[in-house]
Each structure stands twice: as C-alpha cells, then as structure tokens.
mmCIF file of C-alpha atoms in Angstrom:
data_model
loop_
_atom_site.group_PDB
_atom_site.id
_atom_site.type_symbol
_atom_site.label_atom_id
_atom_site.label_comp_id
_atom_site.label_asym_id
_atom_site.label_seq_id
_atom_site.Cartn_x
_atom_site.Cartn_y
_atom_site.Cartn_z
ATOM 1 C CA MET A 1 23.913 -3.167 -7.834
ATOM 2 C CA ILE A 2 21.235 -1.058 -8.780
ATOM 3 C CA ASP A 3 21.646 2.587 -7.824
ATOM 4 C CA PRO A 4 19.550 5.093 -7.030
ATOM 5 C CA PRO A 5 17.594 2.256 -5.011
ATOM 6 C CA LEU A 6 14.562 1.316 -6.102
ATOM 7 C CA ARG A 7 10.927 2.195 -3.904
ATOM 8 C CA LEU A 8 8.887 -0.437 -3.656
ATOM 9 C CA SER A 9 5.360 0.077 -1.479
ATOM 10 C CA GLN A 10 3.247 -2.701 -0.729
ATOM 11 C CA GLY A 11 0.935 -1.844 -4.191
ATOM 12 C CA HIS A 12 4.553 -2.868 -6.453
ATOM 13 C CA LEU A 13 5.128 -6.018 -3.949
ATOM 14 C CA GLN A 14 1.236 -6.861 -4.263
ATOM 15 C CA LEU A 15 0.622 -6.523 -7.905
ATOM 16 C CA LEU A 16 4.906 -8.404 -7.907
ATOM 17 C CA ALA A 17 3.812 -11.457 -5.792
ATOM 18 C CA THR A 18 -0.164 -12.086 -7.672
ATOM 19 C CA CYS A 19 0.400 -11.058 -11.183
ATOM 20 C CA PRO A 20 4.114 -9.975 -12.336
ATOM 21 C CA PRO A 21 4.008 -9.023 -16.070
ATOM 22 C CA GLN A 22 1.514 -6.798 -15.156
ATOM 23 C CA PHE A 23 4.191 -5.087 -12.994
ATOM 24 C CA GLN A 24 6.781 -5.739 -15.534
ATOM 25 C CA ARG A 25 3.647 -3.589 -17.926
ATOM 26 C CA LEU A 26 2.928 -1.047 -15.649
ATOM 27 C CA TYR A 27 6.308 -0.518 -13.773
ATOM 28 C CA LEU A 28 9.016 -0.747 -16.269
ATOM 29 C CA GLU A 29 7.000 -0.187 -19.390
ATOM 30 C CA GLN A 30 4.974 1.794 -17.852
ATOM 31 C CA LEU A 31 1.822 1.380 -20.381
ATOM 32 C CA THR A 32 -0.836 2.271 -18.631
ATOM 33 C CA THR A 33 -4.813 2.647 -19.535
ATOM 34 C CA PRO A 34 -6.717 5.491 -19.196
ATOM 35 C CA ILE A 35 -9.165 5.554 -16.014
ATOM 36 C CA PRO A 36 -12.960 5.479 -16.437
ATOM 37 C CA PRO A 37 -15.138 7.844 -15.205
ATOM 38 C CA GLU A 38 -16.512 6.274 -12.245
ATOM 39 C CA GLN A 39 -13.854 4.884 -11.245
ATOM 40 C CA GLN A 40 -12.510 8.061 -11.673
ATOM 41 C CA GLU A 41 -14.906 9.889 -9.631
ATOM 42 C CA LYS A 42 -14.009 6.814 -6.978
ATOM 43 C CA LEU A 43 -10.141 7.792 -6.478
ATOM 44 C CA ASP A 44 -11.147 11.569 -6.382
ATOM 45 C CA TRP A 45 -13.256 11.297 -3.852
ATOM 46 C CA GLY A 46 -10.631 8.937 -2.105
ATOM 47 C CA ASP A 47 -8.298 11.335 -2.393
ATOM 48 C CA ARG A 48 -10.527 14.270 -0.124
ATOM 49 C CA PHE A 49 -11.735 11.639 2.361
ATOM 50 C CA HIS A 50 -7.920 11.599 2.660
ATOM 51 C CA ARG A 51 -6.862 14.638 3.263
ATOM 52 C CA LEU A 52 -10.068 16.139 4.825
ATOM 53 C CA MET A 53 -8.558 14.054 7.750
ATOM 54 C CA GLN A 54 -5.713 14.974 7.068
ATOM 55 C CA GLN A 55 -6.046 18.128 7.014
ATOM 56 C CA ARG A 56 -7.947 17.840 10.870
ATOM 57 C CA GLU A 57 -6.001 16.550 12.362
ATOM 58 C CA LEU A 58 -2.869 18.471 11.734
ATOM 59 C CA GLY A 59 -5.092 21.051 12.650
ATOM 60 C CA LEU A 60 -5.751 22.446 9.592
ATOM 61 C CA PRO A 61 -9.544 24.187 8.522
ATOM 62 C CA VAL A 62 -11.654 21.692 6.948
ATOM 63 C CA GLU A 63 -14.443 23.437 6.421
ATOM 64 C CA ILE A 64 -14.041 24.614 2.916
ATOM 65 C CA LEU A 65 -14.018 20.856 2.052
ATOM 66 C CA LEU A 66 -16.664 20.253 4.706
ATOM 67 C CA ASP A 67 -19.446 22.886 2.856
ATOM 68 C CA GLN A 68 -18.389 22.340 -0.305
ATOM 69 C CA TYR A 69 -18.789 18.684 -0.284
ATOM 70 C CA PRO A 70 -22.062 17.634 2.144
ATOM 71 C CA ASP A 71 -21.203 13.621 1.707
ATOM 72 C CA LEU A 72 -18.347 13.837 2.449
ATOM 73 C CA ALA A 73 -19.348 16.007 5.735
ATOM 74 C CA ALA A 74 -21.466 12.859 6.684
ATOM 75 C CA ALA A 75 -18.721 9.463 6.371
ATOM 76 C CA PHE A 76 -16.138 11.930 8.305
ATOM 77 C CA SER A 77 -18.540 12.862 11.035
ATOM 78 C CA ALA A 78 -19.670 8.951 11.289
ATOM 79 C CA LEU A 79 -16.057 8.217 11.426
ATOM 80 C CA ILE A 80 -15.071 10.668 13.835
ATOM 81 C CA GLN A 81 -17.985 8.811 15.785
ATOM 82 C CA ALA A 82 -16.857 5.421 15.514
ATOM 83 C CA VAL A 83 -13.717 5.570 15.680
ATOM 84 C CA PRO A 84 -11.994 5.129 19.678
ATOM 85 C CA ALA A 85 -8.925 6.984 18.651
ATOM 86 C CA LEU A 86 -10.170 10.588 17.032
ATOM 87 C CA GLN A 87 -12.295 11.469 19.800
ATOM 88 C CA ASN A 88 -8.549 12.647 21.358
ATOM 89 C CA PRO A 89 -7.066 16.487 20.775
ATOM 90 C CA PRO A 90 -5.669 16.202 17.492
ATOM 91 C CA SER A 91 -2.729 17.435 19.304
ATOM 92 C CA HIS A 92 -2.376 14.675 20.897
ATOM 93 C CA LEU A 93 1.779 13.303 21.202
ATOM 94 C CA GLY A 94 1.322 9.843 19.757
ATOM 95 C CA ARG A 95 -0.587 10.528 16.952
ATOM 96 C CA SER A 96 0.625 11.172 13.750
ATOM 97 C CA PRO A 97 -1.022 11.243 10.164
ATOM 98 C CA GLU A 98 0.725 10.458 6.580
ATOM 99 C CA HIS A 99 3.394 9.493 9.000
ATOM 100 C CA TYR A 100 6.184 8.694 6.074
ATOM 101 C CA LEU A 101 8.787 5.411 6.691
ATOM 102 C CA ILE A 102 11.751 3.947 5.058
ATOM 103 C CA LEU A 103 13.449 0.811 4.738
ATOM 104 C CA PRO A 104 16.599 0.196 3.197
ATOM 105 C CA TRP A 105 16.304 -3.667 2.026
ATOM 106 C CA GLN A 106 18.596 -5.023 -0.551
ATOM 107 C CA ASN A 107 19.211 -2.332 -2.982
ATOM 108 C CA TYR A 108 15.315 -1.729 -2.304
ATOM 109 C CA LEU A 109 13.716 0.915 0.313
ATOM 110 C CA LEU A 110 10.898 -0.225 1.148
ATOM 111 C CA THR A 111 8.057 2.858 2.272
ATOM 112 C CA VAL A 112 4.860 3.359 3.337
ATOM 113 C CA ILE A 113 2.741 5.821 4.563
ATOM 114 C CA TYR A 114 0.409 4.969 7.243
ATOM 115 C CA ASP A 115 -2.658 7.570 7.207
ATOM 116 C CA LEU A 116 -2.962 7.480 11.022
ATOM 117 C CA LEU A 117 -0.308 6.825 13.410
ATOM 118 C CA VAL A 118 -1.020 6.508 17.301
ATOM 119 C CA MET A 119 1.714 5.782 20.114
ATOM 120 C CA GLU A 120 1.744 5.263 23.093
ATOM 121 C CA PRO A 121 4.025 4.147 25.794
ATOM 122 C CA ASP A 122 3.246 0.004 25.306
ATOM 123 C CA ARG A 123 1.692 -0.591 21.962
ATOM 124 C CA ALA A 124 1.247 0.928 18.594
ATOM 125 C CA GLU A 125 -2.016 0.873 16.057
ATOM 126 C CA ILE A 126 -2.005 1.649 12.825
ATOM 127 C CA LEU A 127 -4.751 3.182 11.294
ATOM 128 C CA ASP A 128 -6.161 2.891 7.684
ATOM 129 C CA TRP A 129 -9.022 4.900 5.611
ATOM 130 C CA LYS A 130 -10.858 2.444 3.594
ATOM 131 C CA THR A 131 -13.226 4.306 1.683
ATOM 132 C CA TYR A 132 -16.066 1.327 0.199
ATOM 133 C CA LEU A 133 -17.976 -1.351 2.583
ATOM 134 C CA LEU A 134 -15.665 -3.862 4.021
ATOM 135 C CA PRO A 135 -15.389 -7.277 2.184
ATOM 136 C CA GLN A 136 -17.066 -10.319 3.455
ATOM 137 C CA ASN A 137 -13.904 -11.530 2.865
ATOM 138 C CA PRO A 138 -11.623 -9.605 4.695
ATOM 139 C CA GLU A 139 -8.782 -12.449 4.591
ATOM 140 C CA LYS A 140 -6.987 -11.297 1.540
ATOM 141 C CA ILE A 141 -7.176 -8.002 3.590
ATOM 142 C CA ILE A 142 -5.775 -9.861 6.227
ATOM 143 C CA LEU A 143 -3.109 -11.769 3.697
ATOM 144 C CA SER A 144 -2.370 -8.269 2.553
ATOM 145 C CA TRP A 145 0.727 -6.535 0.844
ATOM 146 C CA GLN A 146 -0.583 -3.833 2.512
ATOM 147 C CA THR A 147 -0.882 -4.799 5.456
ATOM 148 C CA LYS A 148 2.763 -7.527 5.662
ATOM 149 C CA LEU A 149 4.648 -4.107 4.988
ATOM 150 C CA TYR A 150 2.933 -1.631 6.763
ATOM 151 C CA LEU A 151 3.242 -4.103 10.657
ATOM 152 C CA TYR A 152 7.294 -4.965 9.847
ATOM 153 C CA VAL A 153 8.083 -1.662 8.722
ATOM 154 C CA LEU A 154 7.510 -0.148 11.780
ATOM 155 C CA ALA A 155 8.644 -3.485 14.158
ATOM 156 C CA GLU A 156 11.886 -3.055 12.079
ATOM 157 C CA THR A 157 11.984 1.306 12.562
ATOM 158 C CA SER A 158 10.904 1.133 16.068
ATOM 159 C CA VAL A 159 10.966 0.827 19.360
ATOM 160 C CA TYR A 160 7.679 -1.625 20.244
ATOM 161 C CA GLU A 161 7.842 -5.794 19.180
ATOM 162 C CA PRO A 162 5.624 -7.676 17.205
ATOM 163 C CA GLU A 163 3.135 -8.427 19.743
ATOM 164 C CA GLN A 164 2.832 -4.915 20.967
ATOM 165 C CA LEU A 165 1.947 -3.861 16.906
ATOM 166 C CA SER A 166 -1.740 -3.815 15.570
ATOM 167 C CA MET A 167 -3.019 -2.119 12.786
ATOM 168 C CA THR A 168 -6.775 -1.370 11.618
ATOM 169 C CA TYR A 169 -8.834 -0.939 8.077
ATOM 170 C CA TRP A 170 -11.971 1.868 8.828
ATOM 171 C CA PHE A 171 -14.508 1.366 6.628
ATOM 172 C CA VAL A 172 -16.453 4.591 5.340
ATOM 173 C CA LYS A 173 -18.996 3.794 2.744
ATOM 174 C CA LEU A 174 -21.798 5.469 2.801
ATOM 175 C CA PRO A 175 -25.376 4.723 4.358
ATOM 176 C CA GLN A 176 -23.523 2.443 6.198
ATOM 177 C CA THR A 177 -22.054 3.515 9.546
ATOM 178 C CA PRO A 178 -19.049 2.940 9.531
ATOM 179 C CA GLN A 179 -16.895 -0.460 9.633
ATOM 180 C CA SER A 180 -13.324 -2.306 11.248
ATOM 181 C CA LEU A 181 -11.307 -5.065 10.583
ATOM 182 C CA THR A 182 -7.734 -4.620 13.700
ATOM 183 C CA ILE A 183 -5.241 -7.082 12.793
ATOM 184 C CA ALA A 184 -2.652 -8.716 15.517
ATOM 185 C CA TYR A 185 0.843 -8.679 14.926
ATOM 186 C CA SER A 186 3.228 -11.147 16.720
ATOM 187 C CA GLN A 187 7.460 -12.473 16.438
ATOM 188 C CA LYS A 188 5.844 -15.614 14.214
ATOM 189 C CA GLN A 189 4.152 -13.682 11.523
ATOM 190 C CA HIS A 190 7.063 -11.066 11.167
ATOM 191 C CA GLN A 191 9.809 -13.817 10.925
ATOM 192 C CA GLU A 192 7.230 -15.630 7.317
ATOM 193 C CA THR A 193 6.912 -11.487 6.102
ATOM 194 C CA ARG A 194 10.992 -11.379 6.146
ATOM 195 C CA GLN A 195 11.054 -15.127 4.082
ATOM 196 C CA GLU A 196 8.550 -13.592 1.694
ATOM 197 C CA LEU A 197 10.214 -10.269 1.557
ATOM 198 C CA ASP A 198 13.629 -12.185 1.466
ATOM 199 C CA ARG A 199 11.860 -14.965 -1.636
ATOM 200 C CA LEU A 200 9.921 -12.518 -3.288
ATOM 201 C CA LEU A 201 13.563 -9.652 -3.891
ATOM 202 C CA THR A 202 15.365 -12.530 -4.495
ATOM 203 C CA GLN A 203 13.222 -12.928 -7.762
ATOM 204 C CA LEU A 204 13.395 -9.563 -8.743
ATOM 205 C CA ASN A 205 16.532 -9.071 -8.370
ATOM 206 C CA GLN A 206 16.270 -12.709 -11.171
ATOM 207 C CA TRP A 207 14.346 -10.912 -12.949
ATOM 208 C CA LEU A 208 16.094 -7.548 -12.989
ATOM 209 C CA SER A 209 19.176 -9.099 -14.064
ATOM 210 C CA PRO A 210 20.987 -9.805 -17.123
ATOM 211 C CA PHE A 211 18.552 -11.677 -19.118
ATOM 212 C CA ASP A 212 17.282 -13.257 -23.113
ATOM 213 C CA ARG A 213 15.088 -10.893 -25.028
ATOM 214 C CA SER A 214 13.341 -13.585 -26.561
ATOM 215 C CA VAL A 215 11.041 -14.229 -23.903
ATOM 216 C CA PRO A 216 8.899 -12.055 -21.489
ATOM 217 C CA VAL A 217 11.640 -10.795 -18.269
ATOM 218 C CA PHE A 218 8.503 -11.544 -15.778
ATOM 219 C CA PRO A 219 6.825 -15.280 -16.023
ATOM 220 C CA HIS A 220 3.409 -15.537 -15.189
ATOM 221 C CA GLN A 221 2.614 -16.817 -11.860
ATOM 222 C CA THR A 222 0.784 -20.084 -11.915
ATOM 223 C CA ASP A 223 -2.600 -19.422 -9.855
ATOM 224 C CA CYS A 224 -3.034 -16.326 -11.978
ATOM 225 C CA GLN A 225 -2.291 -17.323 -15.821
ATOM 226 C CA SER A 226 -5.472 -18.556 -17.639
ATOM 227 C CA ARG A 227 -7.664 -15.102 -16.738
ATOM 228 C CA CYS A 228 -4.405 -12.875 -16.760
ATOM 229 C CA PRO A 229 -5.383 -10.005 -19.367
ATOM 230 C CA TYR A 230 -1.609 -9.767 -19.873
ATOM 231 C CA ARG A 231 -1.533 -14.143 -20.552
ATOM 232 C CA GLN A 232 -0.410 -14.057 -24.156
ATOM 233 C CA HIS A 233 2.024 -11.576 -26.497
ATOM 234 C CA PHE A 234 2.950 -9.820 -24.038
ATOM 235 C CA PRO A 235 5.290 -6.319 -25.232
ATOM 236 C CA LEU A 236 9.172 -7.355 -24.266
ATOM 237 C CA ILE A 237 12.140 -4.316 -23.551
ATOM 238 C CA SER A 238 12.881 -3.552 -26.410
ATOM 239 C CA PRO A 239 16.836 -3.513 -26.108
ATOM 240 C CA GLU A 240 17.821 -0.269 -26.985
ATOM 241 C CA VAL A 241 15.622 0.263 -23.321
ATOM 242 C CA ASN A 242 18.265 0.737 -20.485
ATOM 243 C CA LEU A 243 15.751 -1.110 -17.660
ATOM 244 C CA LEU A 244 18.005 0.723 -15.254
ATOM 245 C CA LYS A 245 16.832 3.826 -14.853
ATOM 246 C CA ARG A 246 13.176 2.612 -16.337
ATOM 247 C CA LEU A 247 13.634 1.260 -12.820
ATOM 248 C CA ALA A 248 14.882 3.863 -10.938
ATOM 249 C CA ALA A 249 11.997 6.216 -12.408
ATOM 250 C CA ILE A 250 9.637 3.840 -10.226
ATOM 251 C CA PRO A 251 6.931 5.809 -8.164
ATOM 252 C CA PRO A 252 5.649 5.631 -5.648
ATOM 253 C CA LEU A 253 2.828 3.363 -5.206
ATOM 254 C CA PHE A 254 0.444 4.708 -2.515
ATOM 255 C CA PRO A 255 -3.211 4.482 -1.354
#
C-alpha cells in the first residue's frame, strides 16, 4: 500500500486514461517542457478571471482588477449578466466558491475544486468557468474526467441523489456572448463512472507494483500510440529512483 495516499485530480485521471506514458513523464519523472509565451499569457488571463470570480463571491473588492484589465472587466460583466445563479447576492448561503472536496478511494485521494457550487434543498449545481469558446464538439467535455469526477465526488460526499445534480460549463471569450453547456446526472452515469474509476485505478495499482525496468512502466493506449510524442525512446525510470516517494510528491492538477 502507498503511504501517504496519492492525490489524483481530474487532470491526472484524464492523462492517465488517454496517454499513460505522458502521465509517467509529467507526474512520475516530473519532466516538463517550457510553456510558449502566448499559451502562458492565456493561462495568466484565466487565472486572473477565476480569482476575480472568487473574490466577488467572497465579497472582496474587485475594482483593482477591473480597472487594471479592461478586457477582464468586459468578460466579467458579460458573465454576470448571463448566469442566472450569479444574480443572487454573493452572501447567499447555498453558494460556495472554490469548493474543495476529497474522496478516499483505495490508496488514493480523489480531489476536486468547484469554481462555484450552488446548493438548494432539492438540487445542487456545479458551475465551471472556461475562458475559451464552446467547442464545436461538446461530446469531449461531456465525456471528460472533469465532468465525470466532479459529479461523482459530489454525489458520494453529499446528501443529494445523482438525479438532483448537474454541472454547467460557462465559456467566456470576448467578443462572443458567454455560452453554456449543462450536463444532467443520473444513477446510471454514477455507476458507470464508479466502474471506470475502478478499472483505471486498478490498472494504476498494477503499473505501480514491482516491474521489469527493461520496458516502460506505463504502456501506450492503442488509440494514442501512433500520434503520441512519447511513443519512441521513452525514458525509463532509473532503478535508483524511489518511485513511491516521487508519487507522494505529485501536486494536484486543477483547471
């Protein structure tokens, strides 16, 4: 058994499910590449936007950010007008920004952070802010591990039945008006996610067991092998490396 338990977020699960060698490279060997300046700029803008929304919900001053970044102010104003849940005062008792939950699972701690959780007596809704346009194919978002894990953890850690839960993504990208995608939940989806988690984490347990160091620890998935940048000459973990110590240091990955 791994001690202490490993924290796994939706980002870890998504990468583990789609490209295990990349999961190994980024989170076990901690090998990363520099982020291009234009991508870093987008990440910084998204971080500021999320911080702005959090401060509003907490009743903290937001004028400094709004005055400093006019484009941020325009996107902020557009989202406030578009989202019905944001029309209620931030002090509303059934609202919790940056809501953090942990669900123990085997040797792991499944971790989620909701941008905003809105709770009513008979229903609860997860709101998530995305600072890009609604994709033409929303199926990827519906089937993503963010959607599955966020709804699953809330159902497992609250008094709500799966049918009382939903998740709404809001896409904020000027000059377009904010768009939304709402995903309902059900007992059937809940059971399917539980089965997927069990398969994925059972596989992870096997890969973390004693292994033959003459081959990569984490093999490719069939559908990513031909296009994965790590398909050849993937660096192996050195025999001198204490794998479990590295795993224990994995930071949480959140959107």
